[in-house]
Coordinates of C-alpha atoms in Angstrom, one line a residue:
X834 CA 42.4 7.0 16.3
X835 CA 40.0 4.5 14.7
X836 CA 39.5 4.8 11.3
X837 CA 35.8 4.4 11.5
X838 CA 35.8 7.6 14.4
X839 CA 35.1 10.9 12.9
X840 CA 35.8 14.0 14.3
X841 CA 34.9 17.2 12.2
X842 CA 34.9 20.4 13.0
X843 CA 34.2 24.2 11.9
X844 CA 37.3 26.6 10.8
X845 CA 37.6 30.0 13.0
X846 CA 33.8 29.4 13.3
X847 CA 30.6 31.0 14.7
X848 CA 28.2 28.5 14.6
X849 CA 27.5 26.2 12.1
X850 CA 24.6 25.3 9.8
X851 CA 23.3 21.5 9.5
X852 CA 23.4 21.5 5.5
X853 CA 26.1 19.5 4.0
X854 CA 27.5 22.8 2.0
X855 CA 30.0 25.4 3.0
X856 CA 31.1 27.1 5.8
X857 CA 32.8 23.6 7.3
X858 CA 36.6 23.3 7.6
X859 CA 38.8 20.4 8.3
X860 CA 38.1 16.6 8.8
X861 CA 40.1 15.5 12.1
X862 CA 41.0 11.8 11.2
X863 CA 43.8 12.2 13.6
X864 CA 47.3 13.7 13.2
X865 CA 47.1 15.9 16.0
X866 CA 49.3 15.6 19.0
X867 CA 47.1 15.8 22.0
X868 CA 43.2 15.4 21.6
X869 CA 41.4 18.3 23.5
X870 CA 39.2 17.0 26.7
X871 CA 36.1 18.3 24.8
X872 CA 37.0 16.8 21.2
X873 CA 33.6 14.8 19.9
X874 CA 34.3 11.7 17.9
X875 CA 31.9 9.8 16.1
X876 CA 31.5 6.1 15.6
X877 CA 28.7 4.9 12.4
X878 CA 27.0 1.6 12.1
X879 CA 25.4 0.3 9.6
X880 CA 22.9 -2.7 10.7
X881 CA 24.8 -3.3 13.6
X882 CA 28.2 -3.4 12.1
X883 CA 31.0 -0.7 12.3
X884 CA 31.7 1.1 9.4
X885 CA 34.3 3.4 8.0
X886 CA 33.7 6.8 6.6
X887 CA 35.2 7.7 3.6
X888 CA 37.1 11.3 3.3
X889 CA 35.1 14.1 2.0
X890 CA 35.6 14.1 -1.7
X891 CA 36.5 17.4 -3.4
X892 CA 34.4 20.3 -3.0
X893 CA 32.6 18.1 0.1
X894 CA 32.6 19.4 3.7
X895 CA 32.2 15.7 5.7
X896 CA 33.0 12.5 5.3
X897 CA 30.5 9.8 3.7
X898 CA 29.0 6.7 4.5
X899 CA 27.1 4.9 1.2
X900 CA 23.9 3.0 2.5
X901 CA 20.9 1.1 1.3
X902 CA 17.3 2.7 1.3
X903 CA 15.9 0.7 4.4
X904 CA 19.1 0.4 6.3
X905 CA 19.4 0.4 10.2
X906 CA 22.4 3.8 10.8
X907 CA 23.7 4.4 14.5
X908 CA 26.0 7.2 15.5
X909 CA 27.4 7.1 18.5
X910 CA 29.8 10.1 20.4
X911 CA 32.1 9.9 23.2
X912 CA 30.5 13.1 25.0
X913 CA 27.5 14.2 24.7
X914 CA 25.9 15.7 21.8
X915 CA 23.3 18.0 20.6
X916 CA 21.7 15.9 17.4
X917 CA 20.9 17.4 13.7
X918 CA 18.1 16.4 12.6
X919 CA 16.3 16.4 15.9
X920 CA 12.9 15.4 14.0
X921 CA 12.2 12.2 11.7
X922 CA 12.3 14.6 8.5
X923 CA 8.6 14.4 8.0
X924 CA 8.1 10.8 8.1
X925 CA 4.6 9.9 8.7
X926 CA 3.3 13.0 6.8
X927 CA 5.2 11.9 3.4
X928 CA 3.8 8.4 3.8
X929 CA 0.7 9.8 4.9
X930 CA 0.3 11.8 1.2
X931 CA 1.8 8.6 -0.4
X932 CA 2.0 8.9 -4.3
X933 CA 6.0 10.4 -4.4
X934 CA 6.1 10.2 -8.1
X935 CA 2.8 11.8 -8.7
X936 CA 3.4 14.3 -11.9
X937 CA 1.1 16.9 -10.2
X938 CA 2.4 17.1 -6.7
X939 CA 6.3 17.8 -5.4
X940 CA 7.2 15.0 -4.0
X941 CA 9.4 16.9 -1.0
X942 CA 6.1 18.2 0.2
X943 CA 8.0 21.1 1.2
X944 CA 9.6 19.5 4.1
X945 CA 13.4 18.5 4.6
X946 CA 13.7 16.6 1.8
X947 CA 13.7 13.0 0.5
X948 CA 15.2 11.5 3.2
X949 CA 13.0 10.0 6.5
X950 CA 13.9 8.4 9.4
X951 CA 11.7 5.5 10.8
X952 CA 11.7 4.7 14.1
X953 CA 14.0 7.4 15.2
X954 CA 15.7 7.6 18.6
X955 CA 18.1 9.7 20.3
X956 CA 20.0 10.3 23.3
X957 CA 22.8 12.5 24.4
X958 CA 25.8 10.2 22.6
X959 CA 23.2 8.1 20.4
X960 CA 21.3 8.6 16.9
X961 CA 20.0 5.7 15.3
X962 CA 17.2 5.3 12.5
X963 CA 15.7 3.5 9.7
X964 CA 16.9 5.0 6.6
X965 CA 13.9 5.4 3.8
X966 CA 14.6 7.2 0.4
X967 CA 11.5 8.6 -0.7
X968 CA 12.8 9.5 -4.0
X969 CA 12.6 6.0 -6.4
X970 CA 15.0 7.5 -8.7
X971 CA 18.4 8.6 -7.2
X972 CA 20.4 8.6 -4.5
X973 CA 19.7 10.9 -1.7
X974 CA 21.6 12.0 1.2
X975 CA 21.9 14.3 4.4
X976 CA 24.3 15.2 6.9
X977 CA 24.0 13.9 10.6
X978 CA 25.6 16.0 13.3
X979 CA 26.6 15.9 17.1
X980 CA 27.7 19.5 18.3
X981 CA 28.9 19.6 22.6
X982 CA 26.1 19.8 24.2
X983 CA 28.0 21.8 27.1
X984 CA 29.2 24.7 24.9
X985 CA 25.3 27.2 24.2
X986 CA 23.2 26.9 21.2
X987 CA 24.8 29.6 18.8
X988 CA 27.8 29.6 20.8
X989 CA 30.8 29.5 19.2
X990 CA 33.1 25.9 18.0
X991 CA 36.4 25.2 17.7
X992 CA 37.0 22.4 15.0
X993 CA 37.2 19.6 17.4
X994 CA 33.6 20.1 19.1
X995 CA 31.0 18.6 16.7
X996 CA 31.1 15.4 14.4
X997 CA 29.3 14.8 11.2
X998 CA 29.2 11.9 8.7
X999 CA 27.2 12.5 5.4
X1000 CA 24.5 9.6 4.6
X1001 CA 24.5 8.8 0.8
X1002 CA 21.2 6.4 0.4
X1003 CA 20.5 4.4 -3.0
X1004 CA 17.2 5.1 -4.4
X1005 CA 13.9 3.9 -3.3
X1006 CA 12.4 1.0 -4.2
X1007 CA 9.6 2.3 -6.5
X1008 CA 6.8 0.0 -5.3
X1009 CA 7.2 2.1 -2.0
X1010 CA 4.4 4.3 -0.6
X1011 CA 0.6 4.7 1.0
X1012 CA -1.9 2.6 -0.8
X1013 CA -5.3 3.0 0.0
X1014 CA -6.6 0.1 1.4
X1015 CA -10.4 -1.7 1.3
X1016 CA -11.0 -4.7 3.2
X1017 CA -13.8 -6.9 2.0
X1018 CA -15.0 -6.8 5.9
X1019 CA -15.9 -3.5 5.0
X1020 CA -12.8 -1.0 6.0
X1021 CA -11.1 1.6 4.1
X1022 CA -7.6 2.6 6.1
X1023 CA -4.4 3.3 4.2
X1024 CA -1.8 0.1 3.9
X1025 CA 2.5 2.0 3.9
X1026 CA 4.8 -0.5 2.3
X1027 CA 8.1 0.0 2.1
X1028 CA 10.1 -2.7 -0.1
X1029 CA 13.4 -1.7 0.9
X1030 CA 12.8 -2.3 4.7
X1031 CA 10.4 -5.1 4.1
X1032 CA 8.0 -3.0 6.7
X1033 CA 4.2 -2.5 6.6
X1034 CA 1.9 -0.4 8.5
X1035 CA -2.0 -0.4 8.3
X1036 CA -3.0 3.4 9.6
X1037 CA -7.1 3.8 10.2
X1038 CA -8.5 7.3 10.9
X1039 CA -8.3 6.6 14.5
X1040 CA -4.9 6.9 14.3
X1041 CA -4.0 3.3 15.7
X1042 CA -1.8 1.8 13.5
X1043 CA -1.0 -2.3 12.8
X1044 CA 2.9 -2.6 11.7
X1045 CA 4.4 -5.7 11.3
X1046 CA 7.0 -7.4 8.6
X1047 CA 7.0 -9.5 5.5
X1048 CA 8.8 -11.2 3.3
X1049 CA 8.8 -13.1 -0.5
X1050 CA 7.1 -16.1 -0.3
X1051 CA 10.0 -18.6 -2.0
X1052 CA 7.3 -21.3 -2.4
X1053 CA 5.6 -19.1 -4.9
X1054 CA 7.5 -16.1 -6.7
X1055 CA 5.4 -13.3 -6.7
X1056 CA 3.6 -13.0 -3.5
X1057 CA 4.5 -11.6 0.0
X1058 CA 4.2 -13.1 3.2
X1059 CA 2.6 -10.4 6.5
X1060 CA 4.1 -11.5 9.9
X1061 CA 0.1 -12.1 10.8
X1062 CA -0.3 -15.4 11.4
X1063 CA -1.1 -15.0 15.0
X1064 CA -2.6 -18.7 16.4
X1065 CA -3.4 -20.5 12.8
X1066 CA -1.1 -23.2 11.8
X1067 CA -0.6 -21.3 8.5
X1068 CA 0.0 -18.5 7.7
X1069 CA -2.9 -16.9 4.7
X1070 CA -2.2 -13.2 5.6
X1071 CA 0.0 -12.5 2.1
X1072 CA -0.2 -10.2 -0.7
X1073 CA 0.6 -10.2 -5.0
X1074 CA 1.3 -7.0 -7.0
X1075 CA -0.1 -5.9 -10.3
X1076 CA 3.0 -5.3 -12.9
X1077 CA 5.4 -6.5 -10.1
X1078 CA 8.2 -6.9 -12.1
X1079 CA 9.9 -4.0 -11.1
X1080 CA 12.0 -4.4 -14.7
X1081 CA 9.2 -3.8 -17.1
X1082 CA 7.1 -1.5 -14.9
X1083 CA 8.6 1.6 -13.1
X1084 CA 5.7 0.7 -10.3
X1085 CA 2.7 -0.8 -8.9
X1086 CA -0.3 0.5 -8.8
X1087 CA -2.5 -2.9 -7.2
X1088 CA -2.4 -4.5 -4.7
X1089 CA -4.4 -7.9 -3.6
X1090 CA -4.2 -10.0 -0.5
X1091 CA -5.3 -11.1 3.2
X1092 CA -4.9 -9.1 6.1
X1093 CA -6.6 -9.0 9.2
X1094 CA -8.4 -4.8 9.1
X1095 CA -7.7 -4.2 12.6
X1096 CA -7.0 -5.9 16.1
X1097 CA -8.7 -9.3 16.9
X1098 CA -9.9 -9.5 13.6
X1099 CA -9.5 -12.2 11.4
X1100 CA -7.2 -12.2 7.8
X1101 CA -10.0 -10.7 4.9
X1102 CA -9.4 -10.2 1.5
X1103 CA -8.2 -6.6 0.5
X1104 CA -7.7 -4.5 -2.5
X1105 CA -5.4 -1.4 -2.3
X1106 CA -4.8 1.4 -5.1
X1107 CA -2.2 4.3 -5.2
X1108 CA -2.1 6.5 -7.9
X1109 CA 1.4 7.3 -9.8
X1110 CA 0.1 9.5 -12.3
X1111 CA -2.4 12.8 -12.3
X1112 CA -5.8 11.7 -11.3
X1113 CA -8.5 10.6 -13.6
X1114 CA -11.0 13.7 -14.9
X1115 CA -14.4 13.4 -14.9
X1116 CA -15.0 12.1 -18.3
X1117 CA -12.3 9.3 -17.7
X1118 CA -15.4 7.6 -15.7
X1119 CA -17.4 7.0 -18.4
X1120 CA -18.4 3.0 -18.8
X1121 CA -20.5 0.0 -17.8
X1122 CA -19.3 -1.8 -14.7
X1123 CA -20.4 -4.4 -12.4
X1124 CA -20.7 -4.6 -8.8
X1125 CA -19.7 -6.9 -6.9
X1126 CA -20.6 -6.0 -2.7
X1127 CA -20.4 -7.6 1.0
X1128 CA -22.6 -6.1 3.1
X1129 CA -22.3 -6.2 7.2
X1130 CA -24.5 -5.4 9.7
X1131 CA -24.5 -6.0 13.6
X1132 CA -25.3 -9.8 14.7
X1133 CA -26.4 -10.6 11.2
X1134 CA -24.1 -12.6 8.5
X1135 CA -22.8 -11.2 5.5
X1136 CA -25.0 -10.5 2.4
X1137 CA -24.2 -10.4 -1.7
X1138 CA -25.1 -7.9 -3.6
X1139 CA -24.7 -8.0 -7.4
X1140 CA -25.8 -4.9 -10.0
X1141 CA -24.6 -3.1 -12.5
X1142 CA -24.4 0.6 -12.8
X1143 CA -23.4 2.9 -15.5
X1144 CA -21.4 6.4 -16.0
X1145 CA -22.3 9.1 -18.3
X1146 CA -20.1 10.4 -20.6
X1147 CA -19.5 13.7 -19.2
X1148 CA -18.5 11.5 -15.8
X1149 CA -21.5 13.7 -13.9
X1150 CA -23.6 10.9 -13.5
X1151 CA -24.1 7.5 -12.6
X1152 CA -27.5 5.0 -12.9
X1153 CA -27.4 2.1 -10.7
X1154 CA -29.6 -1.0 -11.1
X1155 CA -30.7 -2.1 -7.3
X1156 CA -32.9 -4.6 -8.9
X1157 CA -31.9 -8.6 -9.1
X1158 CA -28.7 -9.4 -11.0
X1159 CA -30.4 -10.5 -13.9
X1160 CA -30.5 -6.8 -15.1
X1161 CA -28.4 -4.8 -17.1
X1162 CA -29.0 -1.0 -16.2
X1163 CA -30.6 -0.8 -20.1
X1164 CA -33.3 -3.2 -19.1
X1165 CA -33.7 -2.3 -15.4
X1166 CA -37.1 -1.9 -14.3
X1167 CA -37.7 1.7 -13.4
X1168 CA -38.3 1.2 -9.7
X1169 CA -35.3 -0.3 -9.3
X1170 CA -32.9 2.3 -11.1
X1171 CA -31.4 5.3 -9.0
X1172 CA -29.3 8.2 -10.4
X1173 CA -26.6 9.5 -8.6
X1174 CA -24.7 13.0 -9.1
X1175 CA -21.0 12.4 -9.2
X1176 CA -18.3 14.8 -8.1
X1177 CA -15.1 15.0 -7.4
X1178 CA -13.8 14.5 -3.5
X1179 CA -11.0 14.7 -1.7
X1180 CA -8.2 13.2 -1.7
X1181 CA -7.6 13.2 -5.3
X1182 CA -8.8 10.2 -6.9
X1183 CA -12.1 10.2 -4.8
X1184 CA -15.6 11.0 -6.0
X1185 CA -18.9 11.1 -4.5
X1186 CA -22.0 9.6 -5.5
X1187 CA -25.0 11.4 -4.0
X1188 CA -28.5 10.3 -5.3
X1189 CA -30.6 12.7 -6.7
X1190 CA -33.6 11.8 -5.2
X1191 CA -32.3 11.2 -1.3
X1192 CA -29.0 13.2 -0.7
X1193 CA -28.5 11.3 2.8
X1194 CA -27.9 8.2 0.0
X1195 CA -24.2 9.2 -1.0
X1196 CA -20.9 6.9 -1.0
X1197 CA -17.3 8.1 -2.0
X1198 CA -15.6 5.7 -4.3
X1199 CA -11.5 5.5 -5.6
X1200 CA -11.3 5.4 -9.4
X1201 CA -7.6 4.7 -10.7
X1202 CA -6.7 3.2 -14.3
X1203 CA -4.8 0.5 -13.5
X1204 CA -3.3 -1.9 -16.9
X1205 CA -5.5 0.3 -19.3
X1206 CA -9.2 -0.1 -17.1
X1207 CA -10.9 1.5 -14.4
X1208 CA -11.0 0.4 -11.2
X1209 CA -14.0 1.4 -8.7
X1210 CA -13.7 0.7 -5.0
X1211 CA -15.2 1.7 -2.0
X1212 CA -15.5 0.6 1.8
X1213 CA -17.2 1.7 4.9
X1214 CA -20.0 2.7 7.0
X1215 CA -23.1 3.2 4.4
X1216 CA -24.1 7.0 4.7
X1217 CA -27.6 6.0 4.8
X1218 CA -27.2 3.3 7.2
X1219 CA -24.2 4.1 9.5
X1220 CA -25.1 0.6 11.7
X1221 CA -24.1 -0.8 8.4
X1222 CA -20.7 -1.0 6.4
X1223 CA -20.2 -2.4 2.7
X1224 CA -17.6 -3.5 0.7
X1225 CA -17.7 -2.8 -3.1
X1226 CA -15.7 -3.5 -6.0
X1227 CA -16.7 -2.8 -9.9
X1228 CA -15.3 -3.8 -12.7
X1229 CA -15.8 -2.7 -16.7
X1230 CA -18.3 -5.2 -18.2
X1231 CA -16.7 -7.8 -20.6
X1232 CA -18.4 -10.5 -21.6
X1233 CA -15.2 -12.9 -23.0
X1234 CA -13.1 -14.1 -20.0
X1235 CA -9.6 -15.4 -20.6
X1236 CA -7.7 -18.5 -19.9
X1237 CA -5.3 -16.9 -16.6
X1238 CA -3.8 -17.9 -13.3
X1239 CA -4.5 -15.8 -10.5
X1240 CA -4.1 -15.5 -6.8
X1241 CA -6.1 -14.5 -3.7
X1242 CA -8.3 -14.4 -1.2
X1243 CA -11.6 -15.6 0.4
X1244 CA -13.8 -14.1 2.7
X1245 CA -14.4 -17.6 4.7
X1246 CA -10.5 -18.4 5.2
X1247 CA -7.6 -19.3 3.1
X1248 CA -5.6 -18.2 0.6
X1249 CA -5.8 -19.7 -3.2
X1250 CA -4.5 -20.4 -6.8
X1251 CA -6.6 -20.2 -9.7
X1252 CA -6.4 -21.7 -13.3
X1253 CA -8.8 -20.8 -15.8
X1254 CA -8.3 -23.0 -18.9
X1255 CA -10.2 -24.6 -21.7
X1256 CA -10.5 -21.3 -23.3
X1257 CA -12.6 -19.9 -19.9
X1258 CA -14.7 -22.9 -19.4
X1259 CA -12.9 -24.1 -16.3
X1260 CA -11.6 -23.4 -13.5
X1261 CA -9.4 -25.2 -11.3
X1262 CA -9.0 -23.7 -7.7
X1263 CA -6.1 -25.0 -4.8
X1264 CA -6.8 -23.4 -1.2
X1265 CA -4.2 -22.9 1.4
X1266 CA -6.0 -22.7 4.6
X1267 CA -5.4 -21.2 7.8
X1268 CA -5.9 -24.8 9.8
X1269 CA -2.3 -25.8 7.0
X1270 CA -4.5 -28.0 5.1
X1271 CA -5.2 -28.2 1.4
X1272 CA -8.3 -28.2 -0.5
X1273 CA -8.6 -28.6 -4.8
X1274 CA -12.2 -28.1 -6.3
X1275 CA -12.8 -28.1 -9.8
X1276 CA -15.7 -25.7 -11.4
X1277 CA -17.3 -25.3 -14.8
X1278 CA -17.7 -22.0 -16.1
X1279 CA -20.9 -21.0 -18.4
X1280 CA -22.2 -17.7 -19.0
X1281 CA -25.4 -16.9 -16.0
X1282 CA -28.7 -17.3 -18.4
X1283 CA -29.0 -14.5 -20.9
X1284 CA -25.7 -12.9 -19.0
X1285 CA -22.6 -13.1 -20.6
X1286 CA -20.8 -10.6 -18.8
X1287 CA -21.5 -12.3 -15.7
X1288 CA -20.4 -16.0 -15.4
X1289 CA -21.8 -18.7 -13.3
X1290 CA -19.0 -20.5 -11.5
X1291 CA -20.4 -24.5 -10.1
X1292 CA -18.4 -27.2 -8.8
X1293 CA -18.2 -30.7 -10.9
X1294 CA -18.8 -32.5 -8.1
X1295 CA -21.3 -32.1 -5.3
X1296 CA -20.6 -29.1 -3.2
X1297 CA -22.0 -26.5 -1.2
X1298 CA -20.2 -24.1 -3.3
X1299 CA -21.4 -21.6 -5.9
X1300 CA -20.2 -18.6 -7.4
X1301 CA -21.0 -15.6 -9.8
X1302 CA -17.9 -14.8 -11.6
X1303 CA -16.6 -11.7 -13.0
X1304 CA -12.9 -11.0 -14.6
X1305 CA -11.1 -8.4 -15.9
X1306 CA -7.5 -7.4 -17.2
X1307 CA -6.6 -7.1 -13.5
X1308 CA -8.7 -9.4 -11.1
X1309 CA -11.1 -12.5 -11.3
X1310 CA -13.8 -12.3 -8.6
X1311 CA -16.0 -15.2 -7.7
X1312 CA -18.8 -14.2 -5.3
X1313 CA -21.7 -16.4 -3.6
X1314 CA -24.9 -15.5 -5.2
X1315 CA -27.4 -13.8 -3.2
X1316 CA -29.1 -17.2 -1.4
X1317 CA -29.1 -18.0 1.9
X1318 CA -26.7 -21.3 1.6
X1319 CA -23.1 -18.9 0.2
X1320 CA -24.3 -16.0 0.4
X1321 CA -21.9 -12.7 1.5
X1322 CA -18.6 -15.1 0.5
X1323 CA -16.4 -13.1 -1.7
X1324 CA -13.1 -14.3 -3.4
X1325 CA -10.5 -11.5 -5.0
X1326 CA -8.5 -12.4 -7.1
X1327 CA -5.1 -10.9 -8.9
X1328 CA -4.4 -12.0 -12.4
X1329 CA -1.2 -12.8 -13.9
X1330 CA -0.3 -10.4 -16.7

């Protein structure tokens, strides 16, 4: 018999159970003199190559097969077989709840375990998956079965009439899991990475989901390439990790890139969040941020918006300045300042702003710490407004930008470098488009009038472009000031650490 067949069978047995502890006898590896007619073997590939199962070690009822997290595993039986596990272990609700190292919740989720199978299929001789390892921090592993389908469920088995191979999987790759995803066209879905299988999928409320592959851009270390480039002669649909040095930083918790939202849309700039730690309370909101927003409305372009709001201590409330960007919430008139309530919403890590004075005014927000600062996004259909939707990003105010490299997106097409130098008073910018052409433009940086926590971004030479800049330990976002000639362009941008 072939050494990579298994046959394995119960002892004098009644049944059998589909864990990979006792009550299982003998491995049959051969030896015996005649094979009974209803004997099941097992073949195992791994990725489309045969493998051989190792004996069961000591103590160990089946034999073992030693696989990578993101693996392609097929058994395959000479008769017919009924399959354990009959289900995907759970798959798209682990992703679905995302953060598996959160301190506060168990990362099993009181299903089958660490192990999931993507893309699970299974006939009468065939069981074949994706292997994912939830669990970033040990191996993991499960036993796969084929018992005759012709003898009853709960009948009895002679130790020749089922096969099992126990999977061993290495640990997860810990930048795996659900991130929440806002797109700066102005929609919030939830972006599933998984690093081992180079796999994404971009899952909306509506349930329709955009998967695809990608893969380390070699040209530049650091970013990830989607498999979106659809007609364009290049490809700008990419991503870069905050901390993604896997050595110094046992995750990510940023994400920025391109990606098209959903179908026929075109690549926008994104920002995506998932929280590795307990959630932030209340009083963790506290601070002074600016805002930097894209609104969209039916048959009319984009729009800026730029203000500054503020949280109270106690994280219970929040003052927004809807006035021109030349105020600070101190200074804002009083007709242009509105106070919010803020509570906590779900899922954990969401509030909810609901002005006091209007309570069909309300937006939900994500607040993470990411690298030591708050983060506050938000994207959707405006409550007040639902023929509207909005993209917002704040930031903490800080008035002293640093010299930094960082990559990302724009809103009007392409995919760029940037290099602030000169201790922050330039800013040199190199543009991949989508058409495979290049573009450089140098800018000046200077702080915007009496503004020195927001920057005004110009060109050297003549051009139609023109920014507001603000940075912080994270990102670098340039956005075209609220004018008719730029206005509603947005550029995000990840800094190098």
């Amino acid at each position: 018999m072939l050494a990579a067949v298994v046959a394995l069978g119960l002892q004098a047995c009644g049944g059998g159970g589909g864990g990979g502890g006792g009550g299982v006898g003998a491995l049959g590896l051969g030896g015996l003199p005649t094979v009974p007619s209803d004997a099941v073997t097992m073949t195992v590939s791994v990725n489309g190559k045969v493998v051989t199962p190792t004996p069961p070690a000591s103590g160990k009822a089946y034999p073992e097969v030693r696989i990578k997290a993101g693996d392609r595993v097929e058994f395959s039986t000479n008769l017919p077989v009924r399959w354990t596990p009959q289900d995907d272990h759970g798959f798209d609700e682990a992703v679905a709840n995302s953060d598996y190292s959160y301190a506060d919740v168990d990362p099993r989720y009181g299903d089958h375990g660490f192990l999931k199978f993507r893309n699970l299929s299974i006939t009468g001789t065939k069981w074949s998956a994706q292997i994912v390892n939830i669990d970033p921090g040990s191996e993991q592993g499960w036993p796969i079965i084929g018992w005759l389908a012709s003898i009853p469920s709960g009948g009895s088995f002679t130790n020749t009439q089922f096969a099992a191979v126990y999977l061993n999987t290495s640990p997860g790759d810990p930048r795996n899991g659900t991130y929440e995803f806002f797109s700066a066209g102005g929609v919030q879905k939830k972006l599933r990475l998984d690093f081992d299988a180079k796999v994404y999928e971009l899952v909306g409320k509506d349930t329709r989901k955009l998967t695809g592959s990608f893969a380390a851009d070699d040209k530049e270390p650091g970013s990830f390439v989607f498999d979106d480039k659809g007609n364009a002669a290049a490809n700008i649909a990419r991503f870069r990790l905050a901390a993604s040095n896997p050595a110094a930083y046992p995750s990510a918790d940023l994400i920025v890139g391109a990606l098209k939202p959903e179908d026929g849309a075109t690549a926008q700039p994104f920002i995506a969040m998932t929280r590795r730690a307990a959630p932030l309370n209340a009083g963790e909101l506290a601070g002074t941020y600016n805002r930097f927003s894209v609104e969209r409305a039916y048959g009319v372009g984009p729009t800026s918006s730029i203000n500054q709001f503020r949280i109270s201590g106690d994280g219970r409330q929040l003052e927004l300045c809807t006035e021109h960007y030349v105020f600070e919430v101190l200074g804002c008139p009083p007709s242009g300042l509105k106070t919010y309530a803020v509570a906590a919403t779900a899922p954990a890590g969401f509030w909810r702003a609901t002005n006091i004075a209007d309570s069909k005014d309300s937006e939900d927000f994500l607040a993470l710490r990411v690298n030591g600062e708050v983060v506050v996004i938000s994207a959707g259909k405006l409550a007040a407004d639902p023929a509207k939707t909005v993209f917002r990003a704040g930031l903490p105010v800080r008035s002293q930008w640093r010299d930094v490299v960082a990559y990302g997106a724009s809103t009007n097409g392409g995919w760029s470098k940037l290099t602030v130098s000169a201790n922050a008073t330039n800013l040199n910018r190199d543009t991949l488009k989508s058409d495979g052409s290049r573009s450089k433009l140098d800018f000046s940086i200077q702080n915007l009038g009496s503004r020195a926590d927001l920057k005004d971004v110009e060109p050297k030479t003549p051009a139609s472009e023109n920014y507001i800049g603000i940075q912080s330990t994270n990102l670098s976002l340039l956005i075209g000031p609220p004018s008719p000639a730029f206005t509603g362009v947005l550029q995000i941008h990840l800094n190098d650490q």
